[in-house]
PDB file of C-alpha atoms in Angstrom:
ATOM      1  CA  ALA A   1     -32.769  37.187 -55.970  1.00  0.00           C
ATOM      2  CA  ALA A   2     -35.208  36.981 -58.876  1.00  0.00           C
ATOM      3  CA  MET A   3     -34.394  40.541 -59.905  1.00  0.00           C
ATOM      4  CA  SER A   4     -30.682  39.720 -59.919  1.00  0.00           C
ATOM      5  CA  VAL A   5     -31.255  36.844 -62.332  1.00  0.00           C
ATOM      6  CA  LEU A   6     -33.509  38.903 -64.594  1.00  0.00           C
ATOM      7  CA  ALA A   7     -30.930  41.703 -64.664  1.00  0.00           C
ATOM      8  CA  LEU A   8     -28.533  39.391 -66.476  1.00  0.00           C
ATOM      9  CA  ALA A   9     -30.775  39.628 -69.544  1.00  0.00           C
ATOM     10  CA  LEU A  10     -30.422  43.391 -69.761  1.00  0.00           C
ATOM     11  CA  ARG A  11     -28.245  44.819 -72.498  1.00  0.00           C
ATOM     12  CA  PRO A  12     -26.712  48.301 -72.358  1.00  0.00           C
ATOM     13  CA  ALA A  13     -28.021  50.741 -74.929  1.00  0.00           C
ATOM     14  CA  GLU A  14     -25.642  52.189 -77.482  1.00  0.00           C
ATOM     15  CA  ALA A  15     -23.967  55.262 -76.091  1.00  0.00           C
ATOM     16  CA  ALA A  16     -25.142  58.495 -77.649  1.00  0.00           C
ATOM     17  CA  ALA A  17     -22.591  60.809 -79.196  1.00  0.00           C
ATOM     18  CA  PRO A  18     -21.362  63.336 -76.619  1.00  0.00           C
ATOM     19  CA  ALA A  19     -22.835  66.787 -77.008  1.00  0.00           C
ATOM     20  CA  ALA A  20     -20.564  69.564 -78.088  1.00  0.00           C
ATOM     21  CA  GLY A  21     -19.330  72.006 -75.467  1.00  0.00           C
ATOM     22  CA  PRO A  22     -18.895  71.677 -71.697  1.00  0.00           C
ATOM     23  CA  GLN A  23     -20.861  68.978 -69.890  1.00  0.00           C
ATOM     24  CA  GLN A  24     -22.301  69.254 -66.421  1.00  0.00           C
ATOM     25  CA  THR A  25     -20.698  66.950 -63.860  1.00  0.00           C
ATOM     26  CA  LEU A  26     -22.571  65.014 -61.209  1.00  0.00           C
ATOM     27  CA  ARG A  27     -21.120  67.233 -58.507  1.00  0.00           C
ATOM     28  CA  ASP A  28     -22.268  70.337 -60.366  1.00  0.00           C
ATOM     29  CA  ALA A  29     -25.736  68.831 -60.849  1.00  0.00           C
ATOM     30  CA  VAL A  30     -26.181  68.100 -57.144  1.00  0.00           C
ATOM     31  CA  ALA A  31     -24.897  71.557 -56.189  1.00  0.00           C
ATOM     32  CA  GLU A  32     -27.224  73.136 -58.730  1.00  0.00           C
ATOM     33  CA  ALA A  33     -30.199  71.221 -57.347  1.00  0.00           C
ATOM     34  CA  MET A  34     -29.363  72.057 -53.744  1.00  0.00           C
ATOM     35  CA  GLY A  35     -29.260  75.721 -54.699  1.00  0.00           C
ATOM     36  CA  HIS A  36     -32.673  75.512 -56.360  1.00  0.00           C
ATOM     37  CA  ARG A  37     -35.450  76.562 -53.972  1.00  0.00           C
ATOM     38  CA  GLY A  38     -38.014  74.307 -55.608  1.00  0.00           C
ATOM     39  CA  TYR A  39     -35.823  71.227 -55.250  1.00  0.00           C
ATOM     40  CA  VAL A  40     -35.220  71.907 -51.553  1.00  0.00           C
ATOM     41  CA  LEU A  41     -38.964  72.297 -51.002  1.00  0.00           C
ATOM     42  CA  LEU A  42     -39.561  69.058 -52.890  1.00  0.00           C
ATOM     43  CA  VAL A  43     -37.060  67.240 -50.650  1.00  0.00           C
ATOM     44  CA  LEU A  44     -38.669  68.600 -47.490  1.00  0.00           C
ATOM     45  CA  GLY A  45     -42.178  67.829 -48.688  1.00  0.00           C
ATOM     46  CA  PHE A  46     -41.406  64.208 -49.518  1.00  0.00           C
ATOM     47  CA  PHE A  47     -40.598  63.620 -45.839  1.00  0.00           C
ATOM     48  CA  THR A  48     -44.333  63.919 -45.183  1.00  0.00           C
ATOM     49  CA  CYS A  49     -45.188  61.216 -47.709  1.00  0.00           C
ATOM     50  CA  GLY A  50     -42.892  58.712 -46.035  1.00  0.00           C
ATOM     51  CA  PHE A  51     -44.101  59.610 -42.546  1.00  0.00           C
ATOM     52  CA  GLN A  52     -47.778  59.213 -43.453  1.00  0.00           C
ATOM     53  CA  LEU A  53     -47.442  55.982 -45.395  1.00  0.00           C
ATOM     54  CA  ALA A  54     -45.242  54.178 -42.885  1.00  0.00           C
ATOM     55  CA  PHE A  55     -47.336  55.182 -39.887  1.00  0.00           C
ATOM     56  CA  ILE A  56     -50.619  54.154 -41.486  1.00  0.00           C
ATOM     57  CA  GLY A  57     -49.262  50.948 -43.006  1.00  0.00           C
ATOM     58  CA  THR A  58     -47.664  49.895 -39.724  1.00  0.00           C
ATOM     59  CA  HIS A  59     -50.132  51.033 -37.062  1.00  0.00           C
ATOM     60  CA  LEU A  60     -53.598  51.265 -38.665  1.00  0.00           C
ATOM     61  CA  PRO A  61     -54.612  47.646 -37.826  1.00  0.00           C
ATOM     62  CA  ALA A  62     -53.556  48.056 -34.184  1.00  0.00           C
ATOM     63  CA  PHE A  63     -55.358  51.409 -33.953  1.00  0.00           C
ATOM     64  CA  LEU A  64     -58.566  49.819 -35.236  1.00  0.00           C
ATOM     65  CA  GLY A  65     -58.196  46.919 -32.809  1.00  0.00           C
ATOM     66  CA  ASP A  66     -57.936  49.390 -29.933  1.00  0.00           C
ATOM     67  CA  ARG A  67     -61.197  50.942 -31.144  1.00  0.00           C
ATOM     68  CA  GLY A  68     -62.910  47.568 -30.860  1.00  0.00           C
ATOM     69  CA  LEU A  69     -63.114  46.679 -34.548  1.00  0.00           C
ATOM     70  CA  ASP A  70     -62.662  43.122 -35.764  1.00  0.00           C
ATOM     71  CA  LEU A  71     -59.327  42.039 -37.199  1.00  0.00           C
ATOM     72  CA  TRP A  72     -60.735  41.712 -40.714  1.00  0.00           C
ATOM     73  CA  VAL A  73     -61.323  45.482 -40.887  1.00  0.00           C
ATOM     74  CA  GLY A  74     -57.632  46.324 -40.571  1.00  0.00           C
ATOM     75  CA  GLY A  75     -56.595  43.698 -43.085  1.00  0.00           C
ATOM     76  CA  THR A  76     -59.279  44.738 -45.551  1.00  0.00           C
ATOM     77  CA  ALA A  77     -58.314  48.399 -45.152  1.00  0.00           C
ATOM     78  CA  LEU A  78     -54.715  47.638 -46.136  1.00  0.00           C
ATOM     79  CA  ALA A  79     -55.969  45.585 -49.092  1.00  0.00           C
ATOM     80  CA  VAL A  80     -58.166  48.489 -50.229  1.00  0.00           C
ATOM     81  CA  ILE A  81     -55.192  50.851 -49.950  1.00  0.00           C
ATOM     82  CA  GLY A  82     -53.099  48.512 -52.093  1.00  0.00           C
ATOM     83  CA  ALA A  83     -55.745  48.083 -54.780  1.00  0.00           C
ATOM     84  CA  ALA A  84     -56.622  51.783 -54.929  1.00  0.00           C
ATOM     85  CA  ASN A  85     -52.925  52.630 -55.050  1.00  0.00           C
ATOM     86  CA  VAL A  86     -52.579  50.935 -58.441  1.00  0.00           C
ATOM     87  CA  VAL A  87     -55.329  53.117 -59.891  1.00  0.00           C
ATOM     88  CA  GLY A  88     -54.207  56.274 -58.123  1.00  0.00           C
ATOM     89  CA  THR A  89     -50.565  56.027 -59.142  1.00  0.00           C
ATOM     90  CA  MET A  90     -51.390  55.478 -62.803  1.00  0.00           C
ATOM     91  CA  ALA A  91     -53.957  58.295 -62.749  1.00  0.00           C
ATOM     92  CA  CYS A  92     -51.493  60.724 -61.163  1.00  0.00           C
ATOM     93  CA  GLY A  93     -48.892  59.911 -63.795  1.00  0.00           C
ATOM     94  CA  LEU A  94     -51.391  60.686 -66.547  1.00  0.00           C
ATOM     95  CA  LEU A  95     -52.968  63.749 -64.944  1.00  0.00           C
ATOM     96  CA  GLY A  96     -49.652  65.298 -63.946  1.00  0.00           C
ATOM     97  CA  ASP A  97     -48.922  66.334 -67.519  1.00  0.00           C
ATOM     98  CA  ARG A  98     -52.371  67.874 -67.943  1.00  0.00           C
ATOM     99  CA  LEU A  99     -53.026  69.569 -64.618  1.00  0.00           C
ATOM    100  CA  GLY A 100     -49.446  70.287 -63.574  1.00  0.00           C
ATOM    101  CA  LYS A 101     -47.384  68.020 -61.363  1.00  0.00           C
ATOM    102  CA  LYS A 102     -46.904  70.638 -58.650  1.00  0.00           C
ATOM    103  CA  ASN A 103     -50.610  71.469 -58.544  1.00  0.00           C
ATOM    104  CA  LEU A 104     -51.529  67.817 -58.262  1.00  0.00           C
ATOM    105  CA  LEU A 105     -49.059  67.294 -55.418  1.00  0.00           C
ATOM    106  CA  VAL A 106     -50.654  70.173 -53.526  1.00  0.00           C
ATOM    107  CA  ALA A 107     -54.063  68.576 -54.086  1.00  0.00           C
ATOM    108  CA  LEU A 108     -52.852  65.129 -52.971  1.00  0.00           C
ATOM    109  CA  TYR A 109     -51.326  66.305 -49.703  1.00  0.00           C
ATOM    110  CA  THR A 110     -54.347  68.500 -48.958  1.00  0.00           C
ATOM    111  CA  THR A 111     -56.679  65.573 -49.625  1.00  0.00           C
ATOM    112  CA  ARG A 112     -54.720  63.355 -47.247  1.00  0.00           C
ATOM    113  CA  ALA A 113     -54.875  65.994 -44.515  1.00  0.00           C
ATOM    114  CA  VAL A 114     -58.609  66.625 -44.891  1.00  0.00           C
ATOM    115  CA  ALA A 115     -59.379  62.900 -45.084  1.00  0.00           C
ATOM    116  CA  THR A 116     -57.360  62.227 -41.919  1.00  0.00           C
ATOM    117  CA  VAL A 117     -59.116  64.990 -39.982  1.00  0.00           C
ATOM    118  CA  GLY A 118     -62.487  63.627 -41.083  1.00  0.00           C
ATOM    119  CA  PHE A 119     -61.434  60.106 -40.132  1.00  0.00           C
ATOM    120  CA  LEU A 120     -60.522  61.262 -36.618  1.00  0.00           C
ATOM    121  CA  TRP A 121     -63.657  63.334 -36.106  1.00  0.00           C
ATOM    122  CA  LEU A 122     -66.176  60.776 -37.377  1.00  0.00           C
ATOM    123  CA  PRO A 123     -67.070  57.599 -35.479  1.00  0.00           C
ATOM    124  CA  VAL A 124     -64.667  54.800 -36.360  1.00  0.00           C
ATOM    125  CA  THR A 125     -66.783  52.170 -38.101  1.00  0.00           C
ATOM    126  CA  PRO A 126     -65.976  49.583 -40.783  1.00  0.00           C
ATOM    127  CA  ALA A 127     -67.572  51.882 -43.374  1.00  0.00           C
ATOM    128  CA  SER A 128     -65.581  54.962 -42.339  1.00  0.00           C
ATOM    129  CA  VAL A 129     -62.362  52.940 -42.214  1.00  0.00           C
ATOM    130  CA  LEU A 130     -62.810  51.543 -45.711  1.00  0.00           C
ATOM    131  CA  ALA A 131     -63.787  54.962 -47.073  1.00  0.00           C
ATOM    132  CA  TYR A 132     -60.621  56.454 -45.557  1.00  0.00           C
ATOM    133  CA  ALA A 133     -58.551  53.573 -46.925  1.00  0.00           C
ATOM    134  CA  LEU A 134     -59.942  54.211 -50.398  1.00  0.00           C
ATOM    135  CA  VAL A 135     -59.038  57.908 -50.314  1.00  0.00           C
ATOM    136  CA  MET A 136     -55.575  57.246 -48.935  1.00  0.00           C
ATOM    137  CA  GLY A 137     -54.988  54.463 -51.437  1.00  0.00           C
ATOM    138  CA  LEU A 138     -55.831  56.727 -54.367  1.00  0.00           C
ATOM    139  CA  THR A 139     -53.229  59.225 -53.108  1.00  0.00           C
ATOM    140  CA  TRP A 140     -50.781  56.663 -51.659  1.00  0.00           C
ATOM    141  CA  LEU A 141     -47.909  56.530 -54.157  1.00  0.00           C
ATOM    142  CA  GLY A 142     -49.282  59.016 -56.660  1.00  0.00           C
ATOM    143  CA  THR A 143     -46.674  61.369 -55.230  1.00  0.00           C
ATOM    144  CA  VAL A 144     -43.848  59.307 -56.721  1.00  0.00           C
ATOM    145  CA  PRO A 145     -44.413  59.863 -60.491  1.00  0.00           C
ATOM    146  CA  LEU A 146     -45.254  63.507 -59.776  1.00  0.00           C
ATOM    147  CA  THR A 147     -42.175  64.158 -57.634  1.00  0.00           C
ATOM    148  CA  SER A 148     -39.744  62.341 -59.920  1.00  0.00           C
ATOM    149  CA  GLY A 149     -41.439  63.984 -62.894  1.00  0.00           C
ATOM    150  CA  ILE A 150     -40.764  67.446 -61.500  1.00  0.00           C
ATOM    151  CA  VAL A 151     -37.097  66.573 -60.992  1.00  0.00           C
ATOM    152  CA  ALA A 152     -36.770  65.432 -64.597  1.00  0.00           C
ATOM    153  CA  GLN A 153     -38.792  68.387 -65.864  1.00  0.00           C
ATOM    154  CA  VAL A 154     -36.648  70.971 -64.079  1.00  0.00           C
ATOM    155  CA  PHE A 155     -33.162  69.466 -64.250  1.00  0.00           C
ATOM    156  CA  GLY A 156     -33.338  67.054 -67.184  1.00  0.00           C
ATOM    157  CA  ALA A 157     -32.855  63.304 -67.294  1.00  0.00           C
ATOM    158  CA  ARG A 158     -29.067  63.002 -67.204  1.00  0.00           C
ATOM    159  CA  TYR A 159     -28.695  62.965 -63.411  1.00  0.00           C
ATOM    160  CA  MET A 160     -32.324  62.228 -62.628  1.00  0.00           C
ATOM    161  CA  ALA A 161     -31.545  58.965 -60.796  1.00  0.00           C
ATOM    162  CA  THR A 162     -29.209  60.687 -58.342  1.00  0.00           C
ATOM    163  CA  LEU A 163     -31.413  63.716 -57.762  1.00  0.00           C
ATOM    164  CA  VAL A 164     -34.520  61.598 -57.241  1.00  0.00           C
ATOM    165  CA  GLY A 165     -32.472  59.381 -54.935  1.00  0.00           C
ATOM    166  CA  VAL A 166     -31.670  62.370 -52.717  1.00  0.00           C
ATOM    167  CA  VAL A 167     -35.367  63.260 -52.584  1.00  0.00           C
ATOM    168  CA  PHE A 168     -36.262  59.655 -51.786  1.00  0.00           C
ATOM    169  CA  LEU A 169     -33.728  59.605 -48.958  1.00  0.00           C
ATOM    170  CA  MET A 170     -35.902  62.154 -47.158  1.00  0.00           C
ATOM    171  CA  HIS A 171     -38.927  59.945 -47.839  1.00  0.00           C
ATOM    172  CA  GLN A 172     -37.159  57.084 -46.086  1.00  0.00           C
ATOM    173  CA  ALA A 173     -36.283  59.313 -43.130  1.00  0.00           C
ATOM    174  CA  GLY A 174     -39.957  60.158 -42.813  1.00  0.00           C
ATOM    175  CA  SER A 175     -40.880  56.472 -43.109  1.00  0.00           C
ATOM    176  CA  PHE A 176     -38.555  55.572 -40.266  1.00  0.00           C
ATOM    177  CA  LEU A 177     -39.943  58.269 -37.987  1.00  0.00           C
ATOM    178  CA  GLY A 178     -43.560  57.509 -38.876  1.00  0.00           C
ATOM    179  CA  ALA A 179     -43.257  53.834 -37.984  1.00  0.00           C
ATOM    180  CA  TRP A 180     -40.982  54.375 -34.972  1.00  0.00           C
ATOM    181  CA  LEU A 181     -42.788  57.329 -33.394  1.00  0.00           C
ATOM    182  CA  GLY A 182     -46.105  55.560 -33.721  1.00  0.00           C
ATOM    183  CA  GLY A 183     -44.879  52.861 -31.358  1.00  0.00           C
ATOM    184  CA  ILE A 184     -43.018  55.250 -29.057  1.00  0.00           C
ATOM    185  CA  VAL A 185     -46.001  57.568 -28.644  1.00  0.00           C
ATOM    186  CA  PHE A 186     -48.399  54.691 -28.059  1.00  0.00           C
ATOM    187  CA  ASP A 187     -46.152  53.158 -25.411  1.00  0.00           C
ATOM    188  CA  ALA A 188     -45.846  56.540 -23.670  1.00  0.00           C
ATOM    189  CA  THR A 189     -49.473  57.691 -23.880  1.00  0.00           C
ATOM    190  CA  GLY A 190     -51.558  54.627 -24.635  1.00  0.00           C
ATOM    191  CA  SER A 191     -52.954  56.345 -27.723  1.00  0.00           C
ATOM    192  CA  TYR A 192     -52.103  56.841 -31.394  1.00  0.00           C
ATOM    193  CA  GLU A 193     -54.045  60.099 -31.675  1.00  0.00           C
ATOM    194  CA  PRO A 194     -51.082  62.515 -31.305  1.00  0.00           C
ATOM    195  CA  VAL A 195     -49.405  60.884 -34.303  1.00  0.00           C
ATOM    196  CA  TRP A 196     -52.671  60.835 -36.285  1.00  0.00           C
ATOM    197  CA  TRP A 197     -52.960  64.594 -35.846  1.00  0.00           C
ATOM    198  CA  SER A 198     -49.311  64.873 -36.919  1.00  0.00           C
ATOM    199  CA  VAL A 199     -50.244  63.013 -40.110  1.00  0.00           C
ATOM    200  CA  ALA A 200     -52.892  65.639 -40.852  1.00  0.00           C
ATOM    201  CA  ALA A 201     -50.668  68.592 -39.914  1.00  0.00           C
ATOM    202  CA  LEU A 202     -47.765  67.349 -42.021  1.00  0.00           C
ATOM    203  CA  GLY A 203     -50.117  66.922 -44.971  1.00  0.00           C
ATOM    204  CA  LEU A 204     -51.085  70.587 -44.810  1.00  0.00           C
ATOM    205  CA  ALA A 205     -47.442  71.579 -44.326  1.00  0.00           C
ATOM    206  CA  ALA A 206     -46.419  69.596 -47.410  1.00  0.00           C
ATOM    207  CA  ALA A 207     -49.163  71.240 -49.470  1.00  0.00           C
ATOM    208  CA  VAL A 208     -47.870  74.680 -48.417  1.00  0.00           C
ATOM    209  CA  LEU A 209     -44.273  73.694 -49.227  1.00  0.00           C
ATOM    210  CA  HIS A 210     -45.160  72.482 -52.714  1.00  0.00           C
ATOM    211  CA  TRP A 211     -47.251  75.489 -53.697  1.00  0.00           C
ATOM    212  CA  PRO A 212     -44.343  77.911 -54.428  1.00  0.00           C
ATOM    213  CA  ILE A 213     -42.216  75.345 -56.306  1.00  0.00           C
ATOM    214  CA  ASP A 214     -41.045  76.647 -59.671  1.00  0.00           C
ATOM    215  CA  ASP A 215     -41.280  73.596 -61.936  1.00  0.00           C
ATOM    216  CA  ARG A 216     -40.185  75.280 -65.149  1.00  0.00           C
ATOM    217  CA  PRO A 217     -37.185  73.710 -66.945  1.00  0.00           C
ATOM    218  CA  LEU A 218     -33.950  75.175 -65.667  1.00  0.00           C
ATOM    219  CA  VAL A 219     -31.965  77.307 -68.107  1.00  0.00           C
ATOM    220  CA  ARG A 220     -28.245  76.852 -67.578  1.00  0.00           C
ATOM    221  CA  ARG A 221     -27.027  80.235 -68.778  1.00  0.00           C
ATOM    222  CA  HIS A 222     -23.437  79.751 -67.704  1.00  0.00           C
ATOM    223  CA  LEU A 223     -23.059  76.674 -69.924  1.00  0.00           C
ATOM    224  CA  ALA A 224     -24.740  78.462 -72.802  1.00  0.00           C
ATOM    225  CA  VAL A 225     -22.286  81.355 -72.511  1.00  0.00           C
ATOM    226  CA  VAL A 226     -19.307  79.010 -72.504  1.00  0.00           C
ATOM    227  CA  ARG A 227     -20.581  77.218 -75.598  1.00  0.00           C
ATOM    228  CA  ALA A 228     -21.134  80.539 -77.349  1.00  0.00           C
ATOM    229  CA  ARG A 229     -17.531  81.490 -76.745  1.00  0.00           C
TER     230      ARG A 229
END
């Protein structure tokens, strides 16, 4: 409701003069993206981000309670994730331009996978929980500026909102399954561990999917030829 009121103060920017020559339509932009291997890999990889975040955010406190830890540990872990997320997201936005957005995404998903495996192998103590929360918080939403940045870098800004929206739709599908399957698996087995190992496996899978992404700006040769004529 507050956002709706604040939106009334927004003023549309002056429209830029249309570029000469043929313009790409929204339908063409979506078809172009769907035919781009890197974009498809980006869509598939973002499923992992949603799955991991929703499962951990929803079920971590209950998992820790089952391991005999006090309630404050779960609440503090989520608070650490939230605080570290602010730093991590800003850092990823800055480092993406220097180290390469694709390379940083590979590093983030690999870090999540390794941290989760270590978390499962080590004894679950308040110290190990907070250390894991710190690592996950630093990589929590750092994927968002990197993923949306790749979309803008490859396809340009004109239809960025739509193309990022399609990618984010897969993130939401992963979020649904991460939260839902956590409860389903626990009810069926009495344990969260199968889903925890899925969190680690999906992290490695996402890192592999992002590695071959070609994040160079797309050259639209067919439009260039038409303009030349």
